GROMACS .gro file of C-alpha atoms in nm:
model
  488
    1UNK     CA    1  -7.237   1.349  14.590
    2UNK     CA    2  -6.912   1.535  14.494
    3UNK     CA    3  -6.699   1.571  14.817
    4UNK     CA    4  -6.612   1.930  14.729
    5UNK     CA    5  -6.925   2.086  14.593
    6UNK     CA    6  -7.209   1.841  14.672
    7UNK     CA    7  -7.321   1.796  14.303
    8UNK     CA    8  -7.457   1.458  14.216
    9UNK     CA    9  -7.211   1.264  13.997
   10UNK     CA   10  -7.167   0.903  13.876
   11UNK     CA   11  -6.937   0.725  14.120
   12UNK     CA   12  -6.571   0.754  14.047
   13UNK     CA   13  -6.248   0.670  14.242
   14UNK     CA   14  -6.192   1.027  14.331
   15UNK     CA   15  -6.549   1.097  14.454
   16UNK     CA   16  -6.514   1.440  14.276
   17UNK     CA   17  -6.676   1.614  13.979
   18UNK     CA   18  -6.468   1.699  13.670
   19UNK     CA   19  -6.477   2.059  13.751
   20UNK     CA   20  -6.338   2.010  14.105
   21UNK     CA   21  -6.093   1.755  13.984
   22UNK     CA   22  -5.945   2.010  13.736
   23UNK     CA   23  -5.923   2.262  14.006
   24UNK     CA   24  -5.726   2.013  14.218
   25UNK     CA   25  -5.500   1.874  13.950
   26UNK     CA   26  -5.361   2.026  13.623
   27UNK     CA   27  -5.229   1.734  13.405
   28UNK     CA   28  -5.070   1.980  13.154
   29UNK     CA   29  -4.844   2.116  13.420
   30UNK     CA   30  -4.482   2.109  13.300
   31UNK     CA   31  -4.577   2.112  12.934
   32UNK     CA   32  -4.462   2.444  12.773
   33UNK     CA   33  -4.742   2.641  12.613
   34UNK     CA   34  -4.502   2.866  12.412
   35UNK     CA   35  -4.217   2.708  12.186
   36UNK     CA   36  -3.988   2.849  11.926
   37UNK     CA   37  -3.918   2.692  11.587
   38UNK     CA   38  -3.656   2.811  11.346
   39UNK     CA   39  -3.733   2.872  10.981
   40UNK     CA   40  -3.495   2.966  10.680
   41UNK     CA   41  -3.660   3.217  10.456
   42UNK     CA   42  -3.419   3.150  10.174
   43UNK     CA   43  -3.484   2.779  10.119
   44UNK     CA   44  -3.805   2.762  10.318
   45UNK     CA   45  -3.702   2.477  10.553
   46UNK     CA   46  -3.749   2.415  10.920
   47UNK     CA   47  -3.468   2.333  11.165
   48UNK     CA   48  -3.499   1.985  11.322
   49UNK     CA   49  -3.248   1.978  11.605
   50UNK     CA   50  -2.968   1.934  11.633
   51UNK     CA   51  -2.872   2.035  11.269
   52UNK     CA   52  -3.104   1.898  11.015
   53UNK     CA   53  -3.313   2.124  10.798
   54UNK     CA   54  -3.636   1.963  10.645
   55UNK     CA   55  -3.889   2.080  10.397
   56UNK     CA   56  -4.232   2.113  10.528
   57UNK     CA   57  -4.560   2.274  10.417
   58UNK     CA   58  -4.803   2.437  10.643
   59UNK     CA   59  -5.040   2.193  10.824
   60UNK     CA   60  -4.852   1.880  10.692
   61UNK     CA   61  -4.785   1.569  10.879
   62UNK     CA   62  -4.401   1.652  10.865
   63UNK     CA   63  -4.454   1.986  11.025
   64UNK     CA   64  -4.685   1.827  11.294
   65UNK     CA   65  -4.414   1.573  11.375
   66UNK     CA   66  -4.153   1.847  11.402
   67UNK     CA   67  -4.368   2.050  11.650
   68UNK     CA   68  -4.441   1.749  11.868
   69UNK     CA   69  -4.067   1.647  11.887
   70UNK     CA   70  -4.004   1.999  12.047
   71UNK     CA   71  -4.213   1.897  12.339
   72UNK     CA   72  -4.156   1.524  12.340
   73UNK     CA   73  -3.972   1.516  12.673
   74UNK     CA   74  -4.270   1.690  12.846
   75UNK     CA   75  -4.528   1.466  12.686
   76UNK     CA   76  -4.367   1.154  12.829
   77UNK     CA   77  -4.556   1.207  13.159
   78UNK     CA   78  -4.904   1.204  12.999
   79UNK     CA   79  -5.065   0.999  12.715
   80UNK     CA   80  -5.125   1.193  12.393
   81UNK     CA   81  -5.466   1.110  12.243
   82UNK     CA   82  -5.501   1.361  11.952
   83UNK     CA   83  -5.305   1.646  11.789
   84UNK     CA   84  -5.398   1.892  11.519
   85UNK     CA   85  -5.340   2.238  11.380
   86UNK     CA   86  -5.562   2.547  11.455
   87UNK     CA   87  -5.557   2.773  11.146
   88UNK     CA   88  -5.353   3.070  11.165
   89UNK     CA   89  -5.258   3.343  10.912
   90UNK     CA   90  -4.994   3.199  10.686
   91UNK     CA   91  -4.772   3.506  10.734
   92UNK     CA   92  -4.830   3.558  11.105
   93UNK     CA   93  -4.517   3.367  11.213
   94UNK     CA   94  -4.729   3.177  11.459
   95UNK     CA   95  -4.827   2.800  11.458
   96UNK     CA   96  -5.097   2.673  11.706
   97UNK     CA   97  -5.121   2.311  11.798
   98UNK     CA   98  -5.439   2.168  11.978
   99UNK     CA   99  -5.339   1.866  12.186
  100UNK     CA  100  -5.561   1.624  12.378
  101UNK     CA  101  -5.387   1.437  12.653
  102UNK     CA  102  -5.496   1.197  12.932
  103UNK     CA  103  -5.340   1.114  13.273
  104UNK     CA  104  -5.419   0.901  13.569
  105UNK     CA  105  -5.483   1.119  13.875
  106UNK     CA  106  -5.623   1.075  14.231
  107UNK     CA  107  -5.711   0.721  14.328
  108UNK     CA  108  -5.679   0.584  13.959
  109UNK     CA  109  -5.922   0.829  13.803
  110UNK     CA  110  -5.831   0.911  13.437
  111UNK     CA  111  -5.858   1.280  13.346
  112UNK     CA  112  -5.860   1.409  12.976
  113UNK     CA  113  -5.774   1.767  12.891
  114UNK     CA  114  -5.751   1.980  12.572
  115UNK     CA  115  -5.504   2.267  12.560
  116UNK     CA  116  -5.328   2.479  12.297
  117UNK     CA  117  -4.946   2.514  12.237
  118UNK     CA  118  -4.826   2.822  12.034
  119UNK     CA  119  -4.521   2.800  11.824
  120UNK     CA  120  -4.335   3.119  11.741
  121UNK     CA  121  -4.152   3.098  11.405
  122UNK     CA  122  -3.821   3.268  11.412
  123UNK     CA  123  -3.605   3.333  11.107
  124UNK     CA  124  -3.260   3.177  11.090
  125UNK     CA  125  -3.046   3.122  10.788
  126UNK     CA  126  -2.932   2.755  10.733
  127UNK     CA  127  -2.577   2.671  10.656
  128UNK     CA  128  -2.649   2.594  10.282
  129UNK     CA  129  -2.804   2.936  10.232
  130UNK     CA  130  -2.507   3.093  10.416
  131UNK     CA  131  -2.286   2.944  10.144
  132UNK     CA  132  -2.496   3.054   9.879
  133UNK     CA  133  -2.506   3.420  10.010
  134UNK     CA  134  -2.125   3.420  10.063
  135UNK     CA  135  -2.055   3.354   9.696
  136UNK     CA  136  -1.692   3.289   9.739
  137UNK     CA  137  -1.758   2.995   9.967
  138UNK     CA  138  -1.726   2.672   9.765
  139UNK     CA  139  -1.572   2.327   9.813
  140UNK     CA  140  -1.555   2.223   9.439
  141UNK     CA  141  -1.571   2.394   9.108
  142UNK     CA  142  -1.631   2.250   8.756
  143UNK     CA  143  -1.470   2.448   8.488
  144UNK     CA  144  -1.625   2.364   8.141
  145UNK     CA  145  -1.424   2.501   7.842
  146UNK     CA  146  -1.446   2.479   7.473
  147UNK     CA  147  -1.211   2.663   7.254
  148UNK     CA  148  -1.425   2.772   6.976
  149UNK     CA  149  -1.581   3.096   6.868
  150UNK     CA  150  -1.940   2.959   6.839
  151UNK     CA  151  -2.120   2.841   7.144
  152UNK     CA  152  -2.376   2.600   6.986
  153UNK     CA  153  -2.253   2.303   7.194
  154UNK     CA  154  -2.292   2.516   7.509
  155UNK     CA  155  -2.648   2.610   7.436
  156UNK     CA  156  -2.726   2.242   7.382
  157UNK     CA  157  -2.548   2.139   7.699
  158UNK     CA  158  -2.744   2.414   7.893
  159UNK     CA  159  -3.071   2.260   7.785
  160UNK     CA  160  -2.964   1.918   7.881
  161UNK     CA  161  -2.860   2.043   8.226
  162UNK     CA  162  -3.204   2.205   8.258
  163UNK     CA  163  -3.396   1.892   8.158
  164UNK     CA  164  -3.211   1.668   8.401
  165UNK     CA  165  -3.207   1.924   8.679
  166UNK     CA  166  -2.823   1.909   8.722
  167UNK     CA  167  -2.812   2.282   8.830
  168UNK     CA  168  -3.012   2.241   9.150
  169UNK     CA  169  -2.713   2.179   9.383
  170UNK     CA  170  -2.497   2.463   9.237
  171UNK     CA  171  -2.406   2.760   9.462
  172UNK     CA  172  -2.338   2.976   9.164
  173UNK     CA  173  -2.289   2.959   8.784
  174UNK     CA  174  -2.054   3.202   8.623
  175UNK     CA  175  -2.025   3.254   8.249
  176UNK     CA  176  -1.678   3.349   8.115
  177UNK     CA  177  -1.537   3.398   7.764
  178UNK     CA  178  -1.457   3.027   7.691
  179UNK     CA  179  -1.732   2.848   7.900
  180UNK     CA  180  -1.897   2.818   8.236
  181UNK     CA  181  -1.799   2.765   8.590
  182UNK     CA  182  -2.021   2.557   8.833
  183UNK     CA  183  -1.959   2.608   9.201
  184UNK     CA  184  -2.062   2.338   9.456
  185UNK     CA  185  -2.057   2.304   9.823
  186UNK     CA  186  -1.939   1.931   9.818
  187UNK     CA  187  -1.702   1.731   9.597
  188UNK     CA  188  -1.969   1.465   9.525
  189UNK     CA  189  -2.196   1.702   9.363
  190UNK     CA  190  -1.920   1.829   9.138
  191UNK     CA  191  -1.820   1.465   9.045
  192UNK     CA  192  -2.173   1.391   8.953
  193UNK     CA  193  -2.169   1.698   8.717
  194UNK     CA  194  -1.839   1.591   8.560
  195UNK     CA  195  -1.981   1.230   8.505
  196UNK     CA  196  -2.296   1.381   8.343
  197UNK     CA  197  -2.081   1.597   8.113
  198UNK     CA  198  -1.873   1.299   7.992
  199UNK     CA  199  -2.184   1.118   7.909
  200UNK     CA  200  -2.360   1.388   7.705
  201UNK     CA  201  -2.074   1.560   7.514
  202UNK     CA  202  -1.731   1.437   7.389
  203UNK     CA  203  -1.501   1.576   7.655
  204UNK     CA  204  -1.199   1.505   7.872
  205UNK     CA  205  -1.146   1.597   8.232
  206UNK     CA  206  -0.876   1.621   8.495
  207UNK     CA  207  -0.894   1.721   8.861
  208UNK     CA  208  -0.677   1.882   9.122
  209UNK     CA  209  -0.728   1.978   9.489
  210UNK     CA  210  -0.570   2.247   9.710
  211UNK     CA  211  -0.532   2.208  10.095
  212UNK     CA  212  -0.717   2.472  10.279
  213UNK     CA  213  -0.682   2.361  10.641
  214UNK     CA  214  -0.582   2.060  10.850
  215UNK     CA  215  -0.682   1.959  11.194
  216UNK     CA  216  -0.391   1.751  11.342
  217UNK     CA  217  -0.595   1.644  11.645
  218UNK     CA  218  -0.894   1.491  11.451
  219UNK     CA  219  -0.709   1.423  11.138
  220UNK     CA  220  -0.950   1.631  10.939
  221UNK     CA  221  -0.843   1.785  10.604
  222UNK     CA  222  -1.031   2.058  10.421
  223UNK     CA  223  -0.970   2.067  10.047
  224UNK     CA  224  -1.092   2.276   9.752
  225UNK     CA  225  -1.139   2.066   9.446
  226UNK     CA  226  -1.118   2.191   9.094
  227UNK     CA  227  -1.243   1.979   8.787
  228UNK     CA  228  -1.146   2.094   8.438
  229UNK     CA  229  -1.361   1.970   8.164
  230UNK     CA  230  -1.258   2.035   7.808
  231UNK     CA  231  -1.515   1.994   7.526
  232UNK     CA  232  -1.386   1.902   7.179
  233UNK     CA  233  -1.344   2.224   6.978
  234UNK     CA  234  -1.588   2.116   6.701
  235UNK     CA  235  -1.936   2.247   6.661
  236UNK     CA  236  -2.234   2.178   6.429
  237UNK     CA  237  -2.181   2.292   6.060
  238UNK     CA  238  -1.807   2.303   6.097
  239UNK     CA  239  -1.591   2.181   5.805
  240UNK     CA  240  -1.305   1.962   5.925
  241UNK     CA  241  -1.003   1.792   5.787
  242UNK     CA  242  -0.933   1.443   5.925
  243UNK     CA  243  -0.594   1.286   5.941
  244UNK     CA  244  -0.540   1.023   5.662
  245UNK     CA  245  -0.505   0.758   5.935
  246UNK     CA  246  -0.836   0.847   6.096
  247UNK     CA  247  -1.014   0.881   5.762
  248UNK     CA  248  -0.909   0.537   5.664
  249UNK     CA  249  -1.022   0.393   5.992
  250UNK     CA  250  -1.365   0.539   5.950
  251UNK     CA  251  -1.426   0.346   5.627
  252UNK     CA  252  -1.197   0.527   5.369
  253UNK     CA  253  -1.397   0.862   5.414
  254UNK     CA  254  -1.274   1.165   5.249
  255UNK     CA  255  -1.059   1.387   5.469
  256UNK     CA  256  -1.287   1.695   5.413
  257UNK     CA  257  -1.609   1.630   5.614
  258UNK     CA  258  -1.887   1.833   5.759
  259UNK     CA  259  -2.009   1.800   6.122
  260UNK     CA  260  -2.380   1.767   6.112
  261UNK     CA  261  -2.439   1.715   6.485
  262UNK     CA  262  -2.260   1.701   6.821
  263UNK     CA  263  -2.418   1.496   7.092
  264UNK     CA  264  -2.228   1.247   7.297
  265UNK     CA  265  -2.019   1.184   6.982
  266UNK     CA  266  -1.926   1.404   6.679
  267UNK     CA  267  -2.139   1.309   6.381
  268UNK     CA  268  -1.962   1.368   6.046
  269UNK     CA  269  -2.085   1.331   5.688
  270UNK     CA  270  -1.881   1.313   5.370
  271UNK     CA  271  -2.053   1.559   5.130
  272UNK     CA  272  -1.928   1.371   4.824
  273UNK     CA  273  -2.044   1.021   4.910
  274UNK     CA  274  -2.293   1.066   5.201
  275UNK     CA  275  -2.078   0.840   5.409
  276UNK     CA  276  -2.141   0.898   5.782
  277UNK     CA  277  -1.925   0.834   6.091
  278UNK     CA  278  -1.931   0.894   6.464
  279UNK     CA  279  -1.624   0.991   6.663
  280UNK     CA  280  -1.630   0.967   7.034
  281UNK     CA  281  -1.416   1.178   7.268
  282UNK     CA  282  -1.143   0.920   7.321
  283UNK     CA  283  -1.095   0.876   6.947
  284UNK     CA  284  -1.084   1.254   6.893
  285UNK     CA  285  -0.810   1.318   7.156
  286UNK     CA  286  -0.602   1.034   6.996
  287UNK     CA  287  -0.644   1.179   6.644
  288UNK     CA  288  -0.721   1.548   6.697
  289UNK     CA  289  -0.840   1.770   6.407
  290UNK     CA  290  -0.952   2.128   6.393
  291UNK     CA  291  -1.220   2.330   6.209
  292UNK     CA  292  -1.108   2.477   5.884
  293UNK     CA  293  -1.341   2.784   5.899
  294UNK     CA  294  -1.519   3.002   6.160
  295UNK     CA  295  -1.890   3.064   6.124
  296UNK     CA  296  -1.830   3.431   6.025
  297UNK     CA  297  -1.660   3.300   5.712
  298UNK     CA  298  -1.986   3.152   5.572
  299UNK     CA  299  -2.069   3.295   5.227
  300UNK     CA  300  -2.409   3.302   5.061
  301UNK     CA  301  -2.449   3.119   4.726
  302UNK     CA  302  -2.730   3.084   4.489
  303UNK     CA  303  -2.804   2.747   4.331
  304UNK     CA  304  -2.793   2.787   3.948
  305UNK     CA  305  -2.842   2.416   3.871
  306UNK     CA  306  -2.863   2.092   4.066
  307UNK     CA  307  -2.897   1.726   3.976
  308UNK     CA  308  -2.946   1.439   4.203
  309UNK     CA  309  -2.691   1.159   4.182
  310UNK     CA  310  -2.790   0.796   4.183
  311UNK     CA  311  -2.628   0.569   4.436
  312UNK     CA  312  -2.251   0.551   4.396
  313UNK     CA  313  -2.078   0.226   4.423
  314UNK     CA  314  -1.927   0.172   4.765
  315UNK     CA  315  -1.546   0.159   4.773
  316UNK     CA  316  -1.361  -0.118   4.956
  317UNK     CA  317  -1.424  -0.102   5.339
  318UNK     CA  318  -1.676   0.189   5.303
  319UNK     CA  319  -1.896   0.255   5.604
  320UNK     CA  320  -2.260   0.335   5.641
  321UNK     CA  321  -2.435   0.612   5.441
  322UNK     CA  322  -2.701   0.866   5.545
  323UNK     CA  323  -3.064   0.791   5.466
  324UNK     CA  324  -3.182   1.140   5.553
  325UNK     CA  325  -2.969   1.324   5.298
  326UNK     CA  326  -2.960   1.309   4.921
  327UNK     CA  327  -2.637   1.328   4.712
  328UNK     CA  328  -2.649   1.593   4.442
  329UNK     CA  329  -2.417   1.767   4.205
  330UNK     CA  330  -2.474   2.152   4.197
  331UNK     CA  331  -2.349   2.463   4.022
  332UNK     CA  332  -2.355   2.765   4.243
  333UNK     CA  333  -2.253   3.126   4.228
  334UNK     CA  334  -2.176   3.367   4.495
  335UNK     CA  335  -2.450   3.633   4.554
  336UNK     CA  336  -2.158   3.887   4.574
  337UNK     CA  337  -2.055   3.782   4.223
  338UNK     CA  338  -2.383   3.785   4.041
  339UNK     CA  339  -2.252   4.045   3.785
  340UNK     CA  340  -1.987   3.789   3.683
  341UNK     CA  341  -1.992   3.449   3.513
  342UNK     CA  342  -1.794   3.284   3.779
  343UNK     CA  343  -1.964   2.964   3.890
  344UNK     CA  344  -1.850   2.686   4.118
  345UNK     CA  345  -1.922   2.307   4.087
  346UNK     CA  346  -1.948   2.089   4.400
  347UNK     CA  347  -2.106   1.786   4.537
  348UNK     CA  348  -2.344   1.831   4.832
  349UNK     CA  349  -2.543   1.628   5.072
  350UNK     CA  350  -2.841   1.878   5.070
  351UNK     CA  351  -2.996   1.752   4.748
  352UNK     CA  352  -3.318   1.667   4.944
  353UNK     CA  353  -3.385   2.036   5.011
  354UNK     CA  354  -3.214   2.246   4.748
  355UNK     CA  355  -3.367   2.347   4.426
  356UNK     CA  356  -3.249   2.589   4.144
  357UNK     CA  357  -3.275   2.955   4.275
  358UNK     CA  358  -3.242   2.865   4.635
  359UNK     CA  359  -2.999   3.056   4.863
  360UNK     CA  360  -2.753   2.837   5.057
  361UNK     CA  361  -2.469   2.903   5.296
  362UNK     CA  362  -2.130   2.751   5.242
  363UNK     CA  363  -1.746   2.785   5.252
  364UNK     CA  364  -1.537   2.888   4.958
  365UNK     CA  365  -1.226   2.655   4.971
  366UNK     CA  366  -1.104   2.762   4.620
  367UNK     CA  367  -1.027   3.121   4.719
  368UNK     CA  368  -0.894   3.078   5.075
  369UNK     CA  369  -0.570   3.001   5.252
  370UNK     CA  370  -0.601   2.683   5.447
  371UNK     CA  371  -0.379   2.672   5.751
  372UNK     CA  372  -0.419   2.315   5.856
  373UNK     CA  373  -0.144   2.046   5.881
  374UNK     CA  374  -0.365   1.776   5.713
  375UNK     CA  375  -0.521   1.998   5.441
  376UNK     CA  376  -0.186   2.139   5.333
  377UNK     CA  377  -0.064   1.775   5.265
  378UNK     CA  378  -0.381   1.672   5.063
  379UNK     CA  379  -0.375   1.641   4.677
  380UNK     CA  380  -0.529   1.975   4.561
  381UNK     CA  381  -0.757   1.768   4.327
  382UNK     CA  382  -0.922   1.602   4.628
  383UNK     CA  383  -1.018   1.933   4.793
  384UNK     CA  384  -1.351   2.065   4.675
  385UNK     CA  385  -1.398   2.421   4.555
  386UNK     CA  386  -1.710   2.480   4.764
  387UNK     CA  387  -1.864   2.296   5.065
  388UNK     CA  388  -2.239   2.384   5.115
  389UNK     CA  389  -2.352   2.376   5.469
  390UNK     CA  390  -2.723   2.465   5.499
  391UNK     CA  391  -3.008   2.622   5.320
  392UNK     CA  392  -3.061   2.996   5.388
  393UNK     CA  393  -3.406   3.143   5.506
  394UNK     CA  394  -3.525   3.473   5.604
  395UNK     CA  395  -3.421   3.516   5.970
  396UNK     CA  396  -3.667   3.790   6.044
  397UNK     CA  397  -3.955   3.585   5.927
  398UNK     CA  398  -3.849   3.293   6.120
  399UNK     CA  399  -3.821   3.496   6.451
  400UNK     CA  400  -4.162   3.638   6.397
  401UNK     CA  401  -4.329   3.300   6.339
  402UNK     CA  402  -4.143   3.120   6.628
  403UNK     CA  403  -4.419   3.028   6.877
  404UNK     CA  404  -4.192   2.846   7.127
  405UNK     CA  405  -3.917   2.923   7.367
  406UNK     CA  406  -3.644   2.771   7.580
  407UNK     CA  407  -3.550   2.813   7.943
  408UNK     CA  408  -3.210   2.950   8.050
  409UNK     CA  409  -2.972   2.890   8.344
  410UNK     CA  410  -2.950   3.173   8.596
  411UNK     CA  411  -2.595   3.264   8.583
  412UNK     CA  412  -2.360   3.560   8.629
  413UNK     CA  413  -2.278   3.706   8.292
  414UNK     CA  414  -1.983   3.916   8.194
  415UNK     CA  415  -2.209   4.087   7.937
  416UNK     CA  416  -2.400   3.961   7.636
  417UNK     CA  417  -2.300   4.118   7.311
  418UNK     CA  418  -2.470   4.110   6.976
  419UNK     CA  419  -2.255   3.821   6.860
  420UNK     CA  420  -2.395   3.601   7.131
  421UNK     CA  421  -2.749   3.688   7.025
  422UNK     CA  422  -2.667   3.590   6.675
  423UNK     CA  423  -2.514   3.259   6.786
  424UNK     CA  424  -2.825   3.188   7.007
  425UNK     CA  425  -3.051   3.254   6.709
  426UNK     CA  426  -2.835   3.012   6.502
  427UNK     CA  427  -2.892   2.749   6.777
  428UNK     CA  428  -3.272   2.791   6.771
  429UNK     CA  429  -3.267   2.754   6.387
  430UNK     CA  430  -3.068   2.429   6.415
  431UNK     CA  431  -3.337   2.297   6.657
  432UNK     CA  432  -3.595   2.370   6.401
  433UNK     CA  433  -3.406   2.186   6.134
  434UNK     CA  434  -3.275   1.883   6.330
  435UNK     CA  435  -3.534   1.661   6.493
  436UNK     CA  436  -3.269   1.439   6.659
  437UNK     CA  437  -3.143   1.714   6.880
  438UNK     CA  438  -3.503   1.834   6.970
  439UNK     CA  439  -3.579   1.500   7.125
  440UNK     CA  440  -3.311   1.553   7.401
  441UNK     CA  441  -3.435   1.898   7.531
  442UNK     CA  442  -3.758   2.050   7.647
  443UNK     CA  443  -3.929   2.296   7.427
  444UNK     CA  444  -4.208   2.513   7.581
  445UNK     CA  445  -4.491   2.690   7.391
  446UNK     CA  446  -4.474   3.061   7.385
  447UNK     CA  447  -4.833   3.194   7.458
  448UNK     CA  448  -4.722   3.547   7.349
  449UNK     CA  449  -4.703   3.441   6.980
  450UNK     CA  450  -5.035   3.336   6.806
  451UNK     CA  451  -5.046   2.986   6.702
  452UNK     CA  452  -5.030   2.932   6.322
  453UNK     CA  453  -5.081   2.637   6.099
  454UNK     CA  454  -4.765   2.431   6.101
  455UNK     CA  455  -4.843   2.251   5.778
  456UNK     CA  456  -4.668   2.519   5.562
  457UNK     CA  457  -4.432   2.327   5.333
  458UNK     CA  458  -4.297   2.621   5.145
  459UNK     CA  459  -4.147   2.812   5.446
  460UNK     CA  460  -3.851   2.725   5.677
  461UNK     CA  461  -3.866   2.418   5.902
  462UNK     CA  462  -4.088   2.458   6.206
  463UNK     CA  463  -4.139   2.275   6.536
  464UNK     CA  464  -4.498   2.126   6.567
  465UNK     CA  465  -4.722   2.184   6.854
  466UNK     CA  466  -4.701   1.818   6.955
  467UNK     CA  467  -4.336   1.858   7.046
  468UNK     CA  468  -4.397   2.160   7.280
  469UNK     CA  469  -4.457   2.147   7.656
  470UNK     CA  470  -4.695   2.375   7.843
  471UNK     CA  471  -4.487   2.615   8.070
  472UNK     CA  472  -4.605   2.578   8.426
  473UNK     CA  473  -4.719   2.900   8.607
  474UNK     CA  474  -4.799   2.891   8.969
  475UNK     CA  475  -5.023   3.178   9.076
  476UNK     CA  476  -5.086   3.079   9.438
  477UNK     CA  477  -4.871   2.915   9.697
  478UNK     CA  478  -4.983   2.618   9.902
  479UNK     CA  479  -4.991   2.809  10.237
  480UNK     CA  480  -5.366   2.879  10.256
  481UNK     CA  481  -5.395   3.172  10.022
  482UNK     CA  482  -5.711   3.238   9.836
  483UNK     CA  483  -5.779   2.964   9.580
  484UNK     CA  484  -5.521   2.731   9.722
  485UNK     CA  485  -5.623   2.431   9.942
  486UNK     CA  486  -5.419   2.385  10.251
  487UNK     CA  487  -5.208   2.063  10.288
  488UNK     CA  488  -5.359   1.814  10.524
   0.00000   0.00000   0.00000
């Protein structure tokens, strides 16, 4: 019989029933029933004392471990058998933990008890979010500059940064006239960005640092670092004039070349021989050259007659030739001079896509003043009258049929004018025409535009559906809302 209430019980060392034993002894005494945890609403992380912030989803193992560490000292006097969450409203700022503990009590009897610990979630901004909110607080800045009027290289660089998620550690991205500024909370993140830029675009960099404060007792220095990255001032579709020494080293190319692509190197093609060459950043800074024309100086020509040229004999020391282009001789006339008989003869690398009657954009070298140190020293007979750049299509029709889109970096803009919009449309058209660039970036399907057949050979180049990615849309969060399973 129980020595307290006289109820028949199985024999135990305490000679008491469970109810009387619990009245005599409370094994959860000293374990707090209400605890506070700190949560940052900006980055959705929990504070793990003393100063670590960790990412946890509701009812996850990580959050359970965090909650148990809060009462770890109190649990040292009992043996923890089981722990689990009791469901609470996701936005209630309360977490409830159901614990099962055991402890040896009177005369060696083991008592097991179940109780609930309630955690109150208090908002506290973490240090990283403090730095983001205080936009002037930064430890390192990467200043990316390109001294050109067209931003094609920047648009390409933006897509590479998005694909490889190099923008995740930035505190702020600011767009200015000649480029972008990336602000970071640590020098290591900025150095990682500089290394990425030097691997993806031809560029050179230099760094400097400024002393902010110095603790003479602990010998701690606080610096602000600045990394300056200058991208070569050459964009796609630029006409350039190489130095005689550089042209000879590239396989006796013509000095007048067309830039067909800018990736980690500058890709050049000689429109008169189809000879191609690649120039990396180091070679460019040793033998710099400039673009002869700006994109606004492109003129529209109409092809009057065009004849493909058979393979020319290679000269001594000539380099590789392009297999994706076709050499042709063409007679063209400006659309602004259709009422005259003035025509121009030129060699072009666009023989594979041009036919009589097509419109094509190019630069008129015969009627312009070239202000370039290498071009002024060239023999006038070696300078072509016209350099054709790309075939012209109806831009309005292309925009209407474009069933894909790109993502953009969130950045502070000084103001986007109509010229920036025109340059962005030029970049989108370049993506449709150049498959090599498309492979390096993520293209997403635009569900707002109806899908049409992409087998139309007569129209402008298009991107096939096989090259597009589905844009991810998350309608519910994983916090126990309707239609979302809670993490276990």
